[in-house]
XYZ file of C-alpha atoms in Angstrom:
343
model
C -33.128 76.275 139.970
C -32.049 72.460 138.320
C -32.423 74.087 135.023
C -29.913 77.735 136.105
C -27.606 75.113 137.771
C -27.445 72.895 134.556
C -26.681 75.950 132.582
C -23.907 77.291 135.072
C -22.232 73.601 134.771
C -22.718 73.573 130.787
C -20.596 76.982 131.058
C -17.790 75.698 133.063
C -17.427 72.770 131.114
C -17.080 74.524 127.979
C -15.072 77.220 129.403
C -12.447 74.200 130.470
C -12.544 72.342 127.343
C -11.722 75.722 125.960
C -8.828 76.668 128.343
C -7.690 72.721 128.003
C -7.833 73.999 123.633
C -5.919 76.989 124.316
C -2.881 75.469 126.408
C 0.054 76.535 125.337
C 1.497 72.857 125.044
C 0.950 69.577 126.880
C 3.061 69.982 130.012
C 6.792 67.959 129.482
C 8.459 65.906 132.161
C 11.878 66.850 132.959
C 13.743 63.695 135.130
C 16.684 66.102 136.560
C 18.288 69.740 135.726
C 20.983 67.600 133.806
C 19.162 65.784 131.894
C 15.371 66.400 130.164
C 13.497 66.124 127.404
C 15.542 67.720 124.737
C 18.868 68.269 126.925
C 21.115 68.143 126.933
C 22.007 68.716 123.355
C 24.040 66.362 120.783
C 26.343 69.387 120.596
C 27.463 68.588 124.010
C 26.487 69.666 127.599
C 27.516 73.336 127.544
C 26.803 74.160 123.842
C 25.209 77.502 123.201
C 25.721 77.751 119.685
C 23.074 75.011 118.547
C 22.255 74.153 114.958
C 24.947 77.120 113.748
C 27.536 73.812 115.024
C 26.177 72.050 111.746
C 27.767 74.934 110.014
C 31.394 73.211 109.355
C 34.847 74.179 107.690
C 34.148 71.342 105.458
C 30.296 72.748 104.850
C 31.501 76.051 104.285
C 34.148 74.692 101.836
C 31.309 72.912 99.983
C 29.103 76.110 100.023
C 31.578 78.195 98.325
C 31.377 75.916 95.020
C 27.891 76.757 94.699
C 28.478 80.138 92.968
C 28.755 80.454 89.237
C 28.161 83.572 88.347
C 28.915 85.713 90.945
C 25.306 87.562 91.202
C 24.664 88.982 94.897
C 20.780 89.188 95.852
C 20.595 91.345 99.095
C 18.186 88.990 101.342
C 17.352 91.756 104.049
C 15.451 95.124 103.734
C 16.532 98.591 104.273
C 16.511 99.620 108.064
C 14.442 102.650 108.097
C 11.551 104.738 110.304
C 9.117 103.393 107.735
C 9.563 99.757 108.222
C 6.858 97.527 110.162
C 7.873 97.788 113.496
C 6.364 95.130 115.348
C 4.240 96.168 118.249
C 5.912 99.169 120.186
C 8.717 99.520 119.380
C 10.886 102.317 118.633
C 13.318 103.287 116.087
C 15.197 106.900 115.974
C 18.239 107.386 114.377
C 20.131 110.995 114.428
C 23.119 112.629 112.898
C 23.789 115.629 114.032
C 24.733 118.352 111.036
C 28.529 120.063 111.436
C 28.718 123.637 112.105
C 30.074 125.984 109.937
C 33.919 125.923 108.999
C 35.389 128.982 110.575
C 38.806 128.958 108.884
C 40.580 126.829 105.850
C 42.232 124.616 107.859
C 40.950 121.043 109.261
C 37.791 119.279 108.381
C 34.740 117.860 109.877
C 33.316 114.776 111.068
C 29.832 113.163 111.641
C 28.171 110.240 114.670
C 24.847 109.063 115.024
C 22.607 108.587 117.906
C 20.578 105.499 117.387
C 17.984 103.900 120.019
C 15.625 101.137 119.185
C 15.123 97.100 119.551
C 18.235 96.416 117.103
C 18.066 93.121 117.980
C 13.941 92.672 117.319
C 13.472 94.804 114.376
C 13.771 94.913 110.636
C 15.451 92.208 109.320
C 16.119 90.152 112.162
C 18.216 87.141 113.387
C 16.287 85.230 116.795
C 18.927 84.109 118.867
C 18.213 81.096 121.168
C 17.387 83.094 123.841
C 14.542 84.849 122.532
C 12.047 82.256 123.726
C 12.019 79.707 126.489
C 9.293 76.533 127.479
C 7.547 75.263 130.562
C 8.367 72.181 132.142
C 7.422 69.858 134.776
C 10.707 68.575 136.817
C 10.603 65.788 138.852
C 9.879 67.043 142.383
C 6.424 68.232 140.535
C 7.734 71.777 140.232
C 7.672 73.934 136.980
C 10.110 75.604 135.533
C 11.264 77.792 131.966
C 13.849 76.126 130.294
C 15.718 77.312 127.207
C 17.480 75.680 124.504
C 20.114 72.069 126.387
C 18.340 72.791 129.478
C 19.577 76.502 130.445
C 17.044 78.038 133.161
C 16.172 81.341 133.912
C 18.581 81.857 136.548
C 21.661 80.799 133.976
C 20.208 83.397 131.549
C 19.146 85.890 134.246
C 20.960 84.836 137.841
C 23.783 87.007 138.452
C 22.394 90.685 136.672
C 18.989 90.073 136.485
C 19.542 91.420 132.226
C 21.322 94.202 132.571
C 23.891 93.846 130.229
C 22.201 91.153 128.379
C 21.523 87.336 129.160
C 24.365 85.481 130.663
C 23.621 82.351 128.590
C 22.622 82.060 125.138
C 23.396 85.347 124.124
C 23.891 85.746 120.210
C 27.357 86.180 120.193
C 27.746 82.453 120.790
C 26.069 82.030 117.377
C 28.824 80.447 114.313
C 28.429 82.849 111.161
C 26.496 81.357 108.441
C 28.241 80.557 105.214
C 26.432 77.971 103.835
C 24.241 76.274 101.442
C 20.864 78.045 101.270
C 18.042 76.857 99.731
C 15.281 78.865 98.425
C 11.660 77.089 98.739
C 9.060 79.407 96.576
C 5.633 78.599 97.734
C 4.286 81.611 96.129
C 5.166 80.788 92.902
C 4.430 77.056 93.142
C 1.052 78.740 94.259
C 0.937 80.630 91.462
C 0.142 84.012 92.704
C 2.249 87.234 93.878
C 1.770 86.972 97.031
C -0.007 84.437 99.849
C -3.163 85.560 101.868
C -2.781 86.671 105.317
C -2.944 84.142 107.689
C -2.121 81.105 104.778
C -0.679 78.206 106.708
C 1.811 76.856 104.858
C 1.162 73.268 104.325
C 3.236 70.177 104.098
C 1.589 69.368 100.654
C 2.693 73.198 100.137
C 6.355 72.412 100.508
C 6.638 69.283 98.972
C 4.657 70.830 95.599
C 6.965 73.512 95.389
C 10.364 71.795 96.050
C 8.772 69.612 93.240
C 8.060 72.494 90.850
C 12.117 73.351 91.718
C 13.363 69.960 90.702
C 14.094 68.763 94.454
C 12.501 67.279 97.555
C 12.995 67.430 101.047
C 15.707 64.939 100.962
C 17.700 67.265 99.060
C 17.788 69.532 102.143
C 21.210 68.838 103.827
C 22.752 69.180 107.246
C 23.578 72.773 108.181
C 21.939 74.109 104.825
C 19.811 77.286 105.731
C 16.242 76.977 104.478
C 14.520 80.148 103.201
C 10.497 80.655 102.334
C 9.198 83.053 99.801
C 5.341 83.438 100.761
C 6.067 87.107 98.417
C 4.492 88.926 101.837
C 7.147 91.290 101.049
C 5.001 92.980 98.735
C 3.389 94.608 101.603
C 6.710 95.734 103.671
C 5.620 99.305 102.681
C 2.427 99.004 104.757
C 3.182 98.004 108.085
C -0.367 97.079 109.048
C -0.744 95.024 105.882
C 2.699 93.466 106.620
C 1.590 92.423 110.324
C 2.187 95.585 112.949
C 1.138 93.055 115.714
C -2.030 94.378 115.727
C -3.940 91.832 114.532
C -7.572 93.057 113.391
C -6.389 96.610 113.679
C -6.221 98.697 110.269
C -5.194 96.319 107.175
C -4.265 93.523 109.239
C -5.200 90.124 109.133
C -2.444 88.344 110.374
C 0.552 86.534 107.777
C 1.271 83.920 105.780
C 3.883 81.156 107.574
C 4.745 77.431 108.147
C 3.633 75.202 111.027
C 4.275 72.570 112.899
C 4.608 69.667 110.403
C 6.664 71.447 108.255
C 9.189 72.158 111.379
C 9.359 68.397 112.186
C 10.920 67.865 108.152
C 13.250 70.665 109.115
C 14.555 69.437 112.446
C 15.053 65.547 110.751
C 16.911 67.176 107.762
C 19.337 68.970 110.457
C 19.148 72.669 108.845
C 21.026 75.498 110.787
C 18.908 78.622 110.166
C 14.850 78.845 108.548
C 14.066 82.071 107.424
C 11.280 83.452 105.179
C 9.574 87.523 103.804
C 7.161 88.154 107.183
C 7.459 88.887 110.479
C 7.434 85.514 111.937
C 8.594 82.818 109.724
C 5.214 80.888 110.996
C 1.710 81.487 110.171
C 0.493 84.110 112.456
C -2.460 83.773 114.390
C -1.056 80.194 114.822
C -3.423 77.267 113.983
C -3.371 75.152 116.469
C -1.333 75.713 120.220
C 2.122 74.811 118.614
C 4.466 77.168 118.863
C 7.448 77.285 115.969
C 9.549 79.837 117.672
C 10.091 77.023 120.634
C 9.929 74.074 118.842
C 12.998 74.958 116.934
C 14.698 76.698 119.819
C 13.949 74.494 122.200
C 14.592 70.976 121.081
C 17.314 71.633 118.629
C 18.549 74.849 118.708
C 18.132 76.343 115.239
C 17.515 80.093 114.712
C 15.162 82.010 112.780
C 15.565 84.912 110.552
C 12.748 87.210 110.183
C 11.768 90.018 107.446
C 13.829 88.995 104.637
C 13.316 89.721 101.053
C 13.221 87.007 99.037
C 11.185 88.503 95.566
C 14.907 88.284 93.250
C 15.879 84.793 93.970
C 12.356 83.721 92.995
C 12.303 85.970 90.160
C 15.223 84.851 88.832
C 14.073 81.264 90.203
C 17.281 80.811 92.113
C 16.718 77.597 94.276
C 20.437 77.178 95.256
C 22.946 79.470 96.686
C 25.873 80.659 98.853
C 24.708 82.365 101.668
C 26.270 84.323 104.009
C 25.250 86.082 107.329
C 26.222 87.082 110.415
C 24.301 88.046 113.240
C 26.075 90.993 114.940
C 28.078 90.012 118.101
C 26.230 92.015 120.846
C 26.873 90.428 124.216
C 23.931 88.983 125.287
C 21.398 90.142 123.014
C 18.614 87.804 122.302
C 18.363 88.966 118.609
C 20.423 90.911 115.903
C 20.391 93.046 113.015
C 21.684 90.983 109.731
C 22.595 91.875 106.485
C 21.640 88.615 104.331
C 22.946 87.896 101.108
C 23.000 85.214 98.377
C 25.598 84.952 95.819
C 24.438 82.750 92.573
């Protein structure tokens, strides 16, 4: 009976020292609603637009020098039935044909039905409220908190969604025309494309901004900071490319950056990190960091997901104009983008 009772005790102390493993994050003190441990934000009290603020007339005045040549590179794929969709979700798109002219005169017109995610598919732009944190306030209670502190209840409290979050929505985002900056890891790597499930190290980065002629300190305020891992080569096989279904067909997960990597991009002040897979960060994650809401959270910067990154890197194009602009849909958590770099 000692022996069964050791053995049940040996179980529950692993099984907590797992669960303890698995935590999502260590829990974080918030003092008051006003004020907590990333809020409010540097961009003021009320700001919704977060790092996109770092995008300024005089940065956008700067960015514009950049090009030399003129040379577009489209930085987004093709939105299409085909593409990965990630878990679920839907995509249908519809024209309906014209009928036949009955007489010589007038002319004919076409509309489309579309229904999908727009916001959470293809190429997409993660607003700030696409992800929220836990955190412990100072009566001992727990909330979710978004990016400066806004709660559920400012996202959620008056239509409960319908129509789209009341706070944080992605029309408060400021379009990006600025300095991007391309960081190649699979060609500092020296192969096509990275293995699934490659985290992206800090060594990683550093090698290949060397390879480029740059380091981190050459990242500026407000620049947007892209990552080729060349996972785009699988875009035509979604459960290659990462379905969500990880261990299912083909897939294995996807290449991505982690946590260190995220605290050089929150010093350096960027306003948008982007990169070719589905989730900018190495998916399954590492360790119980989460990227998504450490750059959310604490300082606000966006993500942009599904890009294609192979011509720049090709034509080892480190330094650009970029422009995009997340769609204004009223309270949308995400957005369709058309990205592009001009050389």
């Amino acid at each position: 009976m000692k022996n069964k009772k050791s053995f049940w005790l040996t179980c529950l102390l692993v099984g907590v020292i797992s669960l303890s493993a698995m935590a999502p994050e260590k829990f974080l003190i918030a003092q008051t609603r006003e004020e907590g441990p990333w809020w409010p934000s540097p961009h003021g009290v009320q700001d919704q637009a977060g790092a996109s603020n770092y995008v300024t007339p005089q940065k956008i005045l700067a960015a514009l020098q950049i090009p030399v040549t003129g040379q577009t590179y489209e930085l987004g794929h093709m939105y299409e039935p085909s593409m990965p969709l990630y878990g679920p979700r839907p995509y249908f798109l519809q024209v309906i044909p014209p009928l036949p002219p009955t007489s010589g005169e007038g002319g004919i017109s076409n509309s489309e039905y579309f229904s999908g995610f727009i916001g959470q598919m293809g190429t997409q732009f993660d607003g700030l409220a696409h992800q929220g944190g836990n955190v412990q306030m100072g009566d001992g209670s727990f909330q979710s908190v978004f990016y400066n502190g806004f709660s559920v209840n400012d996202l959620f409290g008056k239509n409960r969604g319908l129509g789209g979050v009341e706070a944080l929505g992605v029309e408060q985002m400021k379009p990006f025309i600025t300095r991007g900056i391309l960081i190649d890891i699979a060609g500092y790597k020296g192969v096509e494309a990275l293995p699934a499930a490659y985290e992206v190290t800090l060594e990683d980065m550093r090698g290949a901004l060397a390879r480029q002629g740059m380091n981190s300190n050459d990242i500026e305020q407000g620049d947007a900071v892209f990552f080729n891992y060349g996972w785009s080569i699988n875009w035509d096989n979604p459960s290659k490319y990462n379905d969500s279904y990880i261990g299912v067909g083909e897939n294995e997960g996807s290449p991505g950056i982690y946590a260190d990597i995220v605290r050089v991009l929150i010093e350096r002040k960027i306003s948008l990190v982007g990169a070719d897979s589905c989730c900018v960060e190495v998916r399954p994650r590492p360790g119980v960091e989460n990227v998504h809401r450490m750059l959310f959270l604490r300082d606000g910067i966006p993500m942009l997901e599904n890009m294609e990154l192979r011509g720049l890197a090709a034509d080892e194009v480190y330094e650009f104009l970029f422009i995009g602009l997340p769609e204004r849909i009223k309270g949308a958590t995400g957005s369709p983008m058309r990205p592009i770099a001009i050389r």
